[in-house]
Amino acid sequence: MGRVLLLQGNQAVVEGAIAAGVRFYGGYPITPSTEIAEGMAKRLPEVGGKFMQTEDELAGIGTVIGASMGGVKAMTATSGPGFSLKQEMIGLACSAEIPCVIVNVQRVGPATGQPTSPAQGDVMQARWGTHGDHWLIAVSPSSVPECFDLTRRAVALSETYRCPVILLMDEIVGHMRERIELPDSYEHLPVVKRKAPSVPPEEYMAYADTDGSKVPAMAAFGSGYRWHVSGLVHDETGFPKGTPAATKNSQDRLREKLAKNEEDIVKAERYRADDADVVVVAYGGAARTAYDAVDLARGAGIRAGLFRPITIWPFAERAIGELTQKAKCLLVHELNCGQYVREVERAVKGRVPVRLYAKYDNEPATPEQLLAEIRKAAEGIKEGRQ
Amino acid sequence: MKSMEELVNVYFRPGRLPHLWCPGCGNGVILGALLKAIDAEGLEKDNVAIISGIGCSSRASGYVDFNTANTLHGRALPISTGLKMARPDLNVITLSGDGDCSAIGGNHLIHAVRRNVGLTLVVFNNSIYGMTGGQYSPLTPIGSRATTAPYLTIEPSFDILALAQAAGATFTARATTYHVPVLVDVLRKGIRHDGFSIIEVVTGCPTNFGRQNKIGAPALMMEWQKDHAVPRAAWEKLDDEARRGKFPIGVLFERTDEKEYTKAYDEIIERAQAAKKEETA
Amino acid sequence: MLKFYTERCKGCGICAYFCPRGVLEVTELNKSAIKSGKEKDCISCGQCEMRCPDFAIFVQKEGA
C-alpha cells in the first residue's frame, strides 16, 4: 500500500529525511528552503526526533555536527546566503569526518540576489566553498520523487563515507509540486548505519583505516569509545599533528576515500543519449527542460540526447569523457553564467566541441529555447565547426 | 577525594603533559579545578563531553580523557547544543575563551543562555586573544594595551555574567585562578545545575596581557586577582564606592523556575505524537 | 614531602611566590626546586600544588 500525494520538492525532502532516519534538524529559515524547516519542525517530533530553529545559519549546521557526533543522523537546509555562512562548518565536517546533510535550495545570487527565483550559481561553491583542499559529495535532484530518493541517498552516502553531503537543489525543484508515491510506512525501508568500531575502546582510533576502505569507523559520543574531534590537522588518533607526513597522509586518505568509491558514489541518468550526436549535459531543475527539448529535436530529425549528472561532486569525469566516443558535440545547459561547463571541458579534453547555453535571467529556459541551441549545435557539426 | 596527582593519572590522556600553555598561564589551574569538580561530582568519563572552540583555552579539551572536541572559533556552543539534543544524558561541558565566547561566538552565547540548554559553559577570561599574540577582546578592560590597541583600548568591556543574566540566565558564577576552592565549588554547582550555567573564570595571561600592560610576573597577576575579587556575601555589604574596581566571585545568580531545554523539548514530542495519534484515529 | 615532575615545570615561579615558608625557588635551569637548607621547612600546606598551572608539583602525604 502506498500514498499518492501532490508534494513540493521541499516537502519530499522532509519525507526523504524522515524515511532515512534523520532525527535531528537545526537550521535558520531562508527562502526558498524554508518549507524544509517547517516540515521538519512538524514531522521530527512525531517520530521522536528533534528540530531546532537556531539563532543563525552557523548555529544551524553547528547543532547538526554536534548531534551527529552524538550518533544521530542530522540535517540542515538553507539557500544562497545561508550556504555561504555554513561553509566554515562544512570544512570542519570534512576534516573531522562528521556525517551530515546540507540542503542548499539555490536561488539567484550573489548577496540577496533574487530569493524566489531559480539559479544554479552555487555549483562550484558546493565543491569549493570552504577553504582549503577538501572532498565532499553533492547530489542534485530534478523532480519531486527524486527529492525523496536523493535525500535518502544523501543521508546514506554521508553515513557510509563519513563526510558531509550537499543536496544541491534549486528553486525550481524545491518549490515545484508533482505527483509522488510514498509508502504508508517507512519502517521497511533500508536505513544505512555508519560503520561502528570493531575493536574495544582502548584500541579504537577514530581516524584509522582499519579495513582498507579509507573510511574510519565512527563511535558516537557517549558510547564508551572516548575520542577527540579536532579541526586541526590530525593523525589517525585524532589528535593534532602538523608534521608534513601527517598532513599529507590525512589529505590523501580524505581524497581517496571518495575517489576509491566513485563507482558507488557517482551516478548519472542518460536519456536517448546512446546514439546521440548532440548530448545535452544538464542537472537539477535545468535538466527538466532538456527532456522535452531532446524529444523536440528528435522529432525534427536531430539525434539529441541528455546526460544528467545526479552526483554533481565528485565530478562524473569518466562518464562524461566516454560520451565523446559517440557524441559529436556536448551542449551544457545550466542556470548560471557557465560554471559546470568548465569541468565538462576539462573532462572532454578538446575531443569534441563543448557548447554552453547559459541562462541567468531568473527564469528557466523553455524547451524551445533549448531546442534552438541544440539546432545550432547540430548545424555546427554539419559544417564541421563548433 | 583523589589527590591532584591521582586526578592527573586518571583523567589526563597519556603523554599529553607538559601542555602547550605558556609559563604562568592560568589555564592549567582551571583545567585542574575542572577535573576536581568532575571527580567530586562522581561523573563517569563516558558520560562527560568536553567541547571547546578555538583559542588557548580551547586546547584544554584535547588533554583529558572524555568525549572531546576542539571545534571552530566561536562555535563550541552550537555544537554542544546539538550534542546535548542528541544525548541529553551526557554532561556536556563547554570550554571557551573571552574572545571565542563573547566576540565571534557572542550570538550563540546569548541564545544558548536564553534557551536554557543543559550545558556548563566555562569561560576562561584572560582579557586578551592569547593564541594569536595579544589582540584585545570584548572583555579586555578599557584603557588596556594590546597589539591591536597600541594607543590603548577605547572600547568598554562586557560584564559577561550581566550579559548572560540579561539574556535570561538561570545560573551565573565567577571565580579566579587564585581562588581555587571557590572555582571548584562553582564548577560543581554549575555542573549540577539543571539548565544552562555560565562560569566566568578570571585568569592571567602573563605572556600577552601581562607583559603588554606591565603587570609583571605570573604570581603578581594572581595577586591582583586576590586583591580585586570579593566573595559574594562580602560584596553584598559593600557600597558603590567600595565596589569600585572590584568584582564579586561565587555563585552570583541562580534560579530553578525554568525547564531545561531538552526536557522542555520532550513535551513537544509528546504534543506532536498525541496530535498524530488523533489525526490517524 | 614534595614531588616534582620537572619536565612539566616551566619555571613560572607561582609556587615559590605563594609558598608561606619560602621553601621553593626557581633555579638557573628555570625549574622549581627546594632551596638548599629548606628541605625540612615544608609544612605540606598544598599552596604550591593548588596554584601550579602545569601539574608539576604535588604534596605527598607522609608514608604515601
XYZ file of C-alpha atoms in Angstrom:
731
model
C 0.000 0.000 0.000
C 1.205 3.458 -0.749
C 0.047 7.033 -0.753
C -0.211 9.174 -3.853
C 0.434 12.770 -2.947
C 0.966 16.117 -4.589
C 4.067 17.472 -2.881
C 6.578 20.258 -3.237
C 10.165 19.214 -3.726
C 10.978 20.708 -0.334
C 8.259 18.619 1.294
C 9.580 15.497 -0.411
C 12.988 16.269 1.078
C 11.373 16.284 4.531
C 9.770 12.899 3.904
C 13.013 11.518 2.496
C 14.890 12.672 5.576
C 12.376 11.096 7.939
C 12.483 7.871 5.916
C 16.286 7.885 6.005
C 16.272 8.055 9.773
C 17.238 11.706 10.198
C 16.269 12.546 13.762
C 17.793 15.973 14.224
C 17.439 19.163 12.239
C 18.981 22.520 13.078
C 18.543 25.450 10.765
C 17.582 29.010 10.054
C 14.654 29.999 7.824
C 15.587 31.227 4.359
C 13.737 31.400 1.071
C 13.370 29.173 -0.934
C 14.248 26.404 1.524
C 12.019 27.355 4.453
C 9.405 24.662 3.794
C 12.039 22.104 4.709
C 12.489 23.660 8.163
C 8.730 23.947 8.592
C 8.213 20.357 7.550
C 10.949 19.061 9.833
C 9.528 21.079 12.757
C 6.250 19.226 12.324
C 7.490 15.784 11.361
C 10.546 15.202 13.549
C 8.835 15.222 16.957
C 6.171 12.902 15.559
C 8.860 10.257 15.140
C 10.696 11.132 18.364
C 13.236 13.366 16.641
C 14.156 16.945 17.416
C 14.029 20.205 15.494
C 15.742 23.446 16.395
C 15.366 26.838 14.826
C 18.774 28.236 15.568
C 19.903 31.824 16.004
C 21.758 31.843 12.697
C 22.988 29.689 9.831
C 26.253 28.858 11.579
C 24.464 27.507 14.617
C 22.194 25.542 12.290
C 24.984 23.429 10.922
C 26.820 23.570 14.266
C 23.977 21.835 16.072
C 23.829 19.317 13.224
C 27.515 18.475 13.636
C 27.050 18.159 17.408
C 24.030 15.884 17.043
C 25.885 13.739 14.523
C 28.780 13.389 16.971
C 26.164 12.037 19.360
C 25.267 9.347 16.833
C 22.056 10.861 15.491
C 21.511 11.368 11.759
C 21.266 15.089 11.258
C 20.421 17.543 8.514
C 20.156 21.248 7.822
C 18.759 23.199 4.887
C 19.485 26.637 3.549
C 19.822 28.741 0.449
C 22.417 31.051 -1.139
C 23.442 33.493 1.606
C 22.987 30.819 4.238
C 25.072 28.389 2.238
C 27.902 30.911 2.233
C 27.621 31.224 6.007
C 27.763 27.483 6.546
C 30.996 26.990 4.658
C 33.398 27.062 7.597
C 31.425 24.354 9.377
C 31.311 22.278 6.199
C 35.095 22.330 6.337
C 35.015 21.068 9.917
C 32.690 18.244 8.873
C 35.115 17.357 6.057
C 38.179 17.467 8.275
C 36.728 15.780 11.346
C 34.683 13.431 9.113
C 31.337 14.066 10.736
C 28.420 12.793 8.634
C 25.762 15.407 7.898
C 23.486 16.526 5.082
C 23.279 20.136 3.978
C 20.448 21.036 1.634
C 21.037 24.107 -0.500
C 17.981 25.220 -2.451
C 19.791 27.524 -4.839
C 18.446 30.965 -5.648
C 19.793 33.844 -7.710
C 22.911 35.417 -6.196
C 25.251 36.859 -5.200
C 24.159 38.594 -1.991
C 20.404 38.742 -1.550
C 20.025 38.304 -5.299
C 16.550 37.049 -6.153
C 15.266 34.974 -3.261
C 12.352 33.383 -5.107
C 13.977 32.872 -8.494
C 15.876 29.802 -9.587
C 19.566 29.630 -10.358
C 22.405 27.145 -10.228
C 25.127 29.584 -9.338
C 26.317 27.649 -6.288
C 27.501 24.576 -8.157
C 31.175 25.495 -7.783
C 30.620 26.777 -4.243
C 29.197 23.376 -3.368
C 32.546 21.926 -4.400
C 34.957 24.617 -3.288
C 33.006 26.704 -0.785
C 35.050 26.081 2.311
C 38.721 26.969 2.489
C 41.498 24.535 1.871
C 41.622 21.354 -0.143
C 38.701 19.165 0.770
C 36.470 16.442 -0.612
C 32.756 16.041 -0.278
C 29.716 14.764 -2.142
C 26.949 16.775 -3.822
C 23.842 15.317 -5.431
C 21.172 17.157 -7.387
C 17.545 16.077 -7.871
C 15.434 17.022 -10.888
C 11.970 16.005 -9.757
C 9.856 15.743 -6.640
C 10.073 11.933 -6.415
C 13.807 12.248 -6.843
C 13.921 14.743 -3.961
C 12.632 11.938 -1.740
C 15.026 9.338 -3.130
C 18.103 11.545 -3.235
C 17.577 12.837 0.295
C 17.656 9.238 1.462
C 20.692 8.635 -0.684
C 22.420 11.770 0.602
C 21.964 10.548 4.161
C 23.207 7.086 3.218
C 26.277 8.446 1.420
C 27.081 10.738 4.298
C 26.872 7.931 6.847
C 28.730 5.458 4.620
C 31.607 7.755 3.733
C 31.721 9.821 6.922
C 31.567 13.087 5.068
C 29.197 15.987 4.523
C 26.818 15.598 1.589
C 25.268 18.590 -0.135
C 21.795 18.081 -1.537
C 22.075 20.691 -4.247
C 18.571 21.707 -5.198
C 17.311 24.799 -6.936
C 14.208 26.900 -6.559
C 12.519 25.092 -9.455
C 12.780 21.674 -7.862
C 12.256 22.963 -4.324
C 9.009 24.785 -4.987
C 7.569 22.687 -7.808
C 4.641 20.397 -6.974
C 4.480 16.969 -8.533
C 2.830 13.649 -8.051
C 4.758 11.371 -5.747
C 4.011 7.928 -4.457
C 5.202 7.259 -0.934
C 4.925 4.138 1.180
C 2.458 4.308 4.057
C 5.221 3.472 6.448
C 8.954 3.928 6.165
C 9.733 1.135 8.577
C 10.602 -1.427 5.925
C 12.887 0.945 4.013
C 16.564 0.151 4.476
C 18.410 2.630 6.651
C 22.180 2.956 6.381
C 24.132 2.971 9.621
C 27.622 4.380 9.953
C 30.387 1.882 10.456
C 30.836 1.079 14.144
C 34.230 0.277 15.669
C 35.189 -3.386 15.508
C 37.770 -3.082 18.268
C 37.402 -2.488 22.007
C 37.515 1.135 23.220
C 41.146 1.008 24.346
C 42.250 0.085 20.811
C 39.937 2.443 18.960
C 41.451 5.128 16.763
C 38.842 7.426 15.283
C 40.747 8.044 12.051
C 42.398 4.704 11.391
C 41.670 2.964 8.105
C 41.262 -0.461 9.629
C 39.652 -2.264 6.683
C 41.272 -0.668 3.650
C 38.108 1.225 2.709
C 39.734 4.542 3.721
C 36.600 5.203 5.803
C 37.337 5.004 9.532
C 34.727 3.590 11.901
C 32.931 6.253 13.919
C 31.859 5.794 17.519
C 29.132 8.009 18.928
C 29.937 10.257 21.871
C 28.715 8.544 24.990
C 29.035 5.038 23.554
C 32.023 4.113 25.683
C 34.531 4.994 22.981
C 36.165 8.221 24.064
C 37.895 10.077 21.284
C 38.849 13.561 20.215
C 37.301 15.589 17.404
C 39.552 18.275 16.000
C 39.543 20.656 13.074
C 43.315 20.846 13.344
C 45.271 18.569 11.063
C 45.348 15.303 12.938
C 46.739 11.811 12.586
C 44.804 8.568 12.893
C 44.447 9.044 16.647
C 42.511 12.265 16.060
C 44.993 14.381 17.983
C 46.620 17.367 16.292
C 49.743 16.513 14.369
C 51.170 19.029 11.984
C 54.137 17.207 10.536
C 54.453 17.219 6.735
C 53.818 13.464 6.661
C 50.738 13.627 8.882
C 49.335 16.496 6.832
C 49.841 14.719 3.545
C 48.565 11.373 4.832
C 45.415 12.984 6.099
C 44.711 14.772 2.815
C 45.482 11.648 0.812
C 43.078 9.499 2.762
C 40.291 12.084 2.644
C 40.674 12.306 -1.125
C 40.998 8.588 -1.685
C 38.022 7.639 0.436
C 35.790 9.220 -2.187
C 37.966 8.573 -5.241
C 38.234 4.892 -4.418
C 34.479 4.570 -4.157
C 33.479 6.631 -7.170
C 31.628 3.775 -8.774
C 29.237 3.711 -5.854
C 29.020 7.455 -5.420
C 28.891 8.896 -8.932
C 25.541 8.389 -10.640
C 24.035 9.887 -13.780
C 20.998 9.418 -15.981
C 21.236 9.006 -19.759
C 18.143 9.880 -21.776
C 18.198 8.966 -25.509
C 21.935 9.531 -25.291
C 23.273 6.245 -26.686
C 23.244 7.235 -30.360
C 23.078 10.977 -29.902
C 25.178 13.396 -31.917
C 24.330 16.274 -29.627
C 24.320 15.411 -25.923
C 22.866 17.994 -23.613
C 24.547 17.969 -20.199
C 22.194 19.409 -17.595
C 21.415 18.805 -13.925
C 18.775 19.674 -11.357
C 15.968 21.968 -12.463
C 17.681 22.840 -15.749
C 17.580 19.188 -16.814
C 13.774 19.246 -16.806
C 13.766 21.465 -19.871
C 16.161 19.113 -21.584
C 13.884 16.036 -21.721
C 11.334 17.959 -23.788
C 13.971 19.717 -25.866
C 15.605 16.382 -26.708
C 12.220 14.949 -27.765
C 11.514 18.018 -29.886
C 14.934 17.736 -31.524
C 14.419 14.048 -32.232
C 11.084 14.954 -33.830
C 12.971 17.412 -36.021
C 15.420 14.718 -37.112
C 18.306 15.702 -34.850
C 19.872 12.875 -32.900
C 19.896 14.555 -29.491
C 20.193 13.092 -26.023
C 20.611 14.079 -22.395
C 23.302 13.256 -19.883
C 22.095 14.271 -16.433
C 24.651 14.097 -13.620
C 22.801 13.100 -10.446
C 26.006 13.166 -8.453
C 27.428 16.608 -9.097
C 30.546 16.119 -6.981
C 32.712 14.116 -7.306
C 32.505 15.055 -10.985
C 31.421 12.324 -13.431
C 34.713 12.673 -15.231
C 34.894 9.203 -16.724
C 31.257 9.047 -17.862
C 31.479 12.452 -19.499
C 34.750 11.547 -21.134
C 33.099 8.404 -22.526
C 30.288 10.431 -24.069
C 32.769 11.701 -26.633
C 33.133 8.223 -28.133
C 29.717 8.669 -29.777
C 28.675 12.263 -29.376
C 29.880 14.880 -31.824
C 29.088 17.815 -29.578
C 28.220 18.361 -25.934
C 25.876 21.173 -25.028
C 25.999 22.172 -21.377
C 22.885 23.921 -20.164
C 22.932 25.480 -16.732
C 21.220 28.314 -14.881
C 24.313 30.411 -14.325
C 26.898 32.158 -16.472
C 28.790 28.917 -17.078
C 30.332 27.009 -14.185
C 29.941 23.259 -14.651
C 30.830 23.688 -18.314
C 34.446 24.220 -17.334
C 34.542 20.827 -15.669
C 32.952 19.283 -18.742
C 35.562 20.920 -20.983
C 38.277 19.568 -18.733
C 36.914 16.028 -19.000
C 36.368 16.225 -22.758
C 39.904 17.474 -23.356
C 39.016 19.029 -26.728
C 37.955 15.765 -28.359
C 34.592 17.251 -29.335
C 33.267 20.783 -29.151
C 31.645 21.774 -25.850
C 28.991 24.457 -26.181
C 27.279 26.377 -23.415
C 23.706 27.511 -23.125
C 23.852 29.669 -20.030
C 20.612 31.076 -18.675
C 20.950 33.578 -15.866
C 17.925 35.850 -16.054
C 15.805 34.485 -13.152
C 13.865 32.164 -15.427
C 14.361 28.611 -16.553
C 14.713 28.021 -20.279
C 11.760 26.791 -22.319
C 12.183 23.590 -24.322
C 12.009 25.724 -27.471
C 14.862 27.924 -26.332
C 16.992 24.893 -25.601
C 15.904 23.305 -28.885
C 17.247 26.360 -30.709
C 20.599 25.778 -29.048
C 20.522 22.085 -29.963
C 19.845 23.108 -33.585
C 22.844 25.436 -33.565
C 24.984 22.626 -32.201
C 23.726 20.221 -34.875
C 24.401 22.764 -37.609
C 27.859 23.304 -36.210
C 28.546 19.583 -36.510
C 27.299 19.584 -40.096
C 29.503 22.479 -41.018
C 32.427 20.824 -39.287
C 32.944 23.646 -36.881
C 31.822 24.461 -33.426
C 38.708 12.710 47.242
C 41.582 11.964 44.898
C 44.811 13.906 45.139
C 45.722 16.164 42.244
C 48.382 13.707 41.188
C 45.800 10.911 41.095
C 43.387 13.117 39.169
C 46.080 13.726 36.564
C 46.727 10.000 36.290
C 43.046 9.173 35.966
C 41.803 11.957 33.723
C 44.711 13.118 31.572
C 45.246 11.278 28.339
C 48.629 9.580 28.475
C 51.531 11.581 27.102
C 49.661 14.904 26.947
C 51.806 16.716 29.543
C 53.504 19.118 29.510
C 50.675 21.121 27.967
C 51.242 23.902 25.454
C 50.255 26.819 27.670
C 52.848 29.472 28.476
C 54.680 29.687 31.805
C 52.303 31.069 34.414
C 49.187 30.826 32.257
C 46.181 30.157 34.455
C 44.508 27.738 32.063
C 46.122 24.726 33.715
C 44.692 25.773 37.069
C 41.207 25.923 35.547
C 41.595 22.531 33.919
C 42.826 21.031 37.197
C 39.866 22.531 39.051
C 37.502 21.150 36.423
C 38.909 17.655 36.926
C 38.446 18.050 40.682
C 34.837 19.108 40.145
C 34.054 16.283 37.710
C 35.582 13.745 40.063
C 33.846 15.147 43.111
C 30.521 15.012 41.299
C 31.153 11.346 40.544
C 30.645 11.680 36.789
C 31.621 8.748 34.575
C 34.182 9.527 31.885
C 31.943 8.024 29.226
C 29.130 10.365 30.196
C 31.150 13.563 30.031
C 31.695 15.525 26.834
C 34.077 18.462 26.727
C 33.514 20.713 23.744
C 35.732 23.712 23.076
C 36.063 26.405 20.448
C 39.363 27.866 19.290
C 41.968 29.719 21.294
C 44.335 28.935 24.156
C 41.543 27.845 26.486
C 40.047 25.561 23.884
C 43.136 23.419 23.681
C 42.104 22.047 27.088
C 39.682 19.552 25.547
C 42.426 17.539 23.873
C 44.272 16.816 27.099
C 41.600 14.997 29.007
C 40.097 11.555 28.640
C 36.431 12.233 27.922
C 34.360 12.554 24.750
C 36.095 15.686 23.492
C 36.023 18.129 20.606
C 38.163 21.126 19.723
C 35.856 22.724 17.169
C 35.783 26.120 15.451
C 36.328 29.650 16.676
C 33.174 30.780 18.449
C 31.163 27.695 17.593
C 31.542 25.474 20.632
C 28.079 26.315 21.944
C 26.048 25.309 18.868
C 27.984 22.067 18.604
C 27.479 21.444 22.335
C 23.779 22.211 21.944
C 23.393 19.720 19.093
C 25.199 17.072 21.096
C 23.017 17.721 24.137
C 19.910 17.437 21.952
C 21.140 14.095 20.629
C 22.307 12.843 24.009
C 20.553 14.643 26.891
C 22.021 12.052 29.255
C 25.556 13.356 28.692
C 27.165 16.001 30.900
C 28.221 18.465 28.244
C 30.832 20.956 29.407
C 31.771 23.736 27.021
C 35.150 25.440 27.325
C 35.617 28.814 25.715
C 37.732 31.923 25.962
C 36.711 35.559 26.282
C 37.215 36.220 22.584
C 35.795 32.898 21.434
C 32.700 33.275 23.533
C 31.889 36.978 23.671
C 33.137 38.194 20.266
C 32.927 35.737 17.393
C 30.604 33.448 19.340
C 28.595 36.170 21.092
C 25.367 35.462 19.271
C 25.499 31.792 20.171
C 26.156 32.710 23.803
C 23.045 34.807 24.319
C 20.834 32.243 22.609
C 22.241 29.235 24.441
C 21.591 31.176 27.645
C 18.089 32.139 26.532
C 17.165 28.547 25.685
C 18.488 27.226 28.997
C 20.154 24.256 27.311
C 21.668 21.987 29.936
C 25.280 22.882 29.282
C 28.018 24.018 31.643
C 29.939 26.836 29.991
C 33.331 27.697 31.434
C 34.664 30.995 30.115
C 38.422 31.310 30.504
C 38.642 35.093 30.753
C 42.255 36.153 30.316
C 41.245 39.544 28.888
C 43.088 39.019 25.626
C 43.450 36.907 22.493
C 46.416 34.851 23.596
C 46.764 32.322 20.804
C 47.151 34.996 18.145
C 49.551 37.042 20.205
C 47.730 39.644 22.276
C 44.896 41.423 20.488
C 42.088 42.987 22.563
C 38.837 41.141 23.168
C 35.396 42.354 24.271
C 36.474 41.515 27.827
C 39.725 43.489 27.723
C 39.400 46.315 30.270
C 39.111 49.753 28.678
C 42.439 51.575 28.614
C 44.497 48.401 28.171
C 47.286 47.926 25.711
C 47.063 45.230 23.077
C 48.879 44.575 19.829
C 45.808 45.925 18.044
C 45.456 48.735 20.566
C 48.917 50.299 20.644
C 47.305 53.571 21.838
C 45.142 51.754 24.452
C 41.617 50.446 24.035
C 38.700 52.855 23.937
C 36.054 50.132 23.991
C 34.243 49.412 27.246
C 34.287 45.723 28.096
C 31.341 43.436 28.675
C 30.442 42.116 32.065
C 29.772 38.697 30.565
C 27.711 37.482 33.504
C 25.494 40.576 33.453
C 25.132 39.989 29.720
C 24.103 36.392 30.372
C 21.696 37.461 33.071
C 20.053 39.958 30.738
C 19.705 37.121 28.231
C 17.789 35.084 30.791
C 20.491 33.043 32.520
C 19.440 30.583 35.195
C 22.928 30.198 36.700
C 25.890 32.563 36.719
C 29.072 32.295 38.726
C 32.580 33.712 38.776
C 35.876 32.621 40.242
C 39.543 33.318 39.664
C 42.574 31.112 39.274
C 43.744 32.407 42.660
C 40.540 31.310 44.422
C 40.817 27.629 43.575
C 38.392 26.284 46.222
C 35.779 28.806 45.063
C 36.456 27.768 41.475
C 35.968 24.069 42.228
C 32.825 24.865 44.187
C 31.176 26.933 41.442
C 32.152 24.379 38.796
C 30.469 21.653 40.831
C 27.354 23.759 41.301
C 27.326 24.668 37.634
C 27.569 21.017 36.608
C 24.748 20.148 38.986
C 22.502 22.970 37.783
C 19.708 21.612 35.595
C 19.891 24.196 32.847
C 22.481 26.450 31.289
C 25.235 27.506 33.647
C 27.906 30.053 32.837
C 31.039 30.246 34.934
C 33.486 33.046 34.246
C 36.998 32.313 35.418
C 39.320 35.293 35.668
C 42.732 34.033 34.647
C 46.053 35.571 33.832
C 47.812 35.689 30.501
C 51.307 36.777 31.561
C 52.718 36.487 28.059
C 50.264 38.508 26.042
C 48.295 40.620 28.509
C 50.589 40.917 31.489
C 53.668 41.858 29.535
C 51.970 44.482 27.351
C 50.284 46.031 30.370
C 53.356 45.845 32.593
C 51.656 43.800 35.283
C 54.737 41.720 35.890
C 55.301 38.134 36.901
C 52.563 35.466 36.729
C 52.308 35.377 40.510
C 51.574 39.104 40.526
C 48.634 38.539 38.197
C 47.278 36.058 40.748
C 47.974 38.567 43.497
C 45.888 41.066 41.542
C 43.024 38.566 41.462
C 43.325 38.106 45.215
C 43.130 41.850 45.770
C 40.265 42.577 43.404
C 37.882 39.642 43.829
C 35.359 39.824 46.643
C 33.292 36.831 47.798
C 29.643 37.422 47.064
C 28.492 37.602 50.683
C 31.025 40.346 51.396
C 30.229 42.030 48.089
C 26.570 42.402 49.082
C 27.619 44.510 52.069
C 29.839 46.881 50.099
C 28.646 50.261 48.945
C 29.244 51.528 45.407
C 32.403 53.333 46.425
C 33.931 50.213 47.981
C 32.950 48.116 44.971
C 34.798 50.346 42.510
C 37.411 48.411 40.572
C 36.493 45.133 42.293
C 34.324 42.239 41.255
C 32.267 39.601 43.052
C 33.052 35.881 42.975
C 30.978 32.829 43.841
C 27.527 31.899 42.567
C 26.057 35.247 41.583
C 22.654 34.201 40.345
C 20.627 31.027 40.297
C 17.005 30.170 39.660
C 15.264 26.872 39.064
C 11.881 28.029 37.791
C 12.657 27.337 34.145
C 12.718 23.961 32.453
C 15.946 22.777 30.896
C 15.694 22.896 27.099
C 15.945 19.213 26.182
C 13.392 18.388 28.886
C 11.099 21.081 27.510
C 11.595 19.585 24.061
C 10.301 16.246 25.325
C 6.968 17.998 25.788
C 6.998 18.965 22.110
C 7.488 15.315 21.233
C 4.582 14.357 23.469
C 2.324 17.000 21.907
C 3.335 16.046 18.362
C 2.760 12.363 18.955
C -0.592 12.966 20.632
C -1.684 15.110 17.685
C -0.506 12.450 15.255
C -2.456 9.771 17.096
C -5.592 11.905 16.948
C -5.039 12.535 13.245
C -4.725 8.834 12.379
C -7.511 7.703 14.748
C 57.031 15.793 51.044
C 57.099 17.429 47.634
C 57.152 15.522 44.397
C 58.330 17.346 41.280
C 57.603 16.492 37.674
C 60.467 18.581 36.402
C 59.737 18.016 32.706
C 56.343 19.671 33.155
C 57.663 22.686 35.071
C 58.004 25.910 33.066
C 59.555 27.955 35.834
C 56.713 30.466 36.188
C 57.557 30.965 39.869
C 53.975 30.898 41.156
C 54.762 28.109 43.642
C 57.774 29.928 45.033
C 55.864 33.203 45.375
C 52.974 31.687 47.290
C 54.977 29.286 49.466
C 54.355 30.564 53.024
C 57.662 29.188 54.261
C 59.918 30.299 51.444
C 60.831 26.707 50.683
C 60.771 26.933 46.903
C 62.776 28.759 44.287
C 63.145 28.788 40.516
C 66.603 27.520 39.679
C 69.000 28.718 36.992
C 67.619 25.890 34.857
C 64.208 27.580 35.116
C 62.702 24.810 37.196
C 61.027 24.844 40.567
C 63.068 23.225 43.337
C 63.533 23.239 47.082
C 66.046 25.797 48.290
C 69.060 24.257 49.858
C 68.765 24.200 53.624
C 64.966 24.480 53.438
C 64.274 20.756 52.977
C 62.689 20.397 56.391
C 60.637 23.612 56.324
C 57.763 22.406 54.135
C 54.507 22.179 56.086
C 52.613 20.387 53.295
C 50.104 23.225 53.093
C 49.405 22.428 49.431
C 49.594 26.022 48.171
C 52.149 25.104 45.505
C 50.162 22.099 44.249
C 46.922 24.084 44.173
C 48.426 27.002 42.268
C 50.756 25.176 39.882
C 49.273 25.551 36.388
C 51.494 22.815 35.000
C 50.699 19.800 37.205
C 54.384 19.762 38.040
C 54.438 19.785 41.847
C 52.454 17.646 44.262
C 52.388 17.343 48.006
C 52.626 13.726 49.061
C 51.297 12.627 52.380
C 53.903 11.199 54.716
C 54.270 7.469 54.274
C 52.474 7.544 50.931
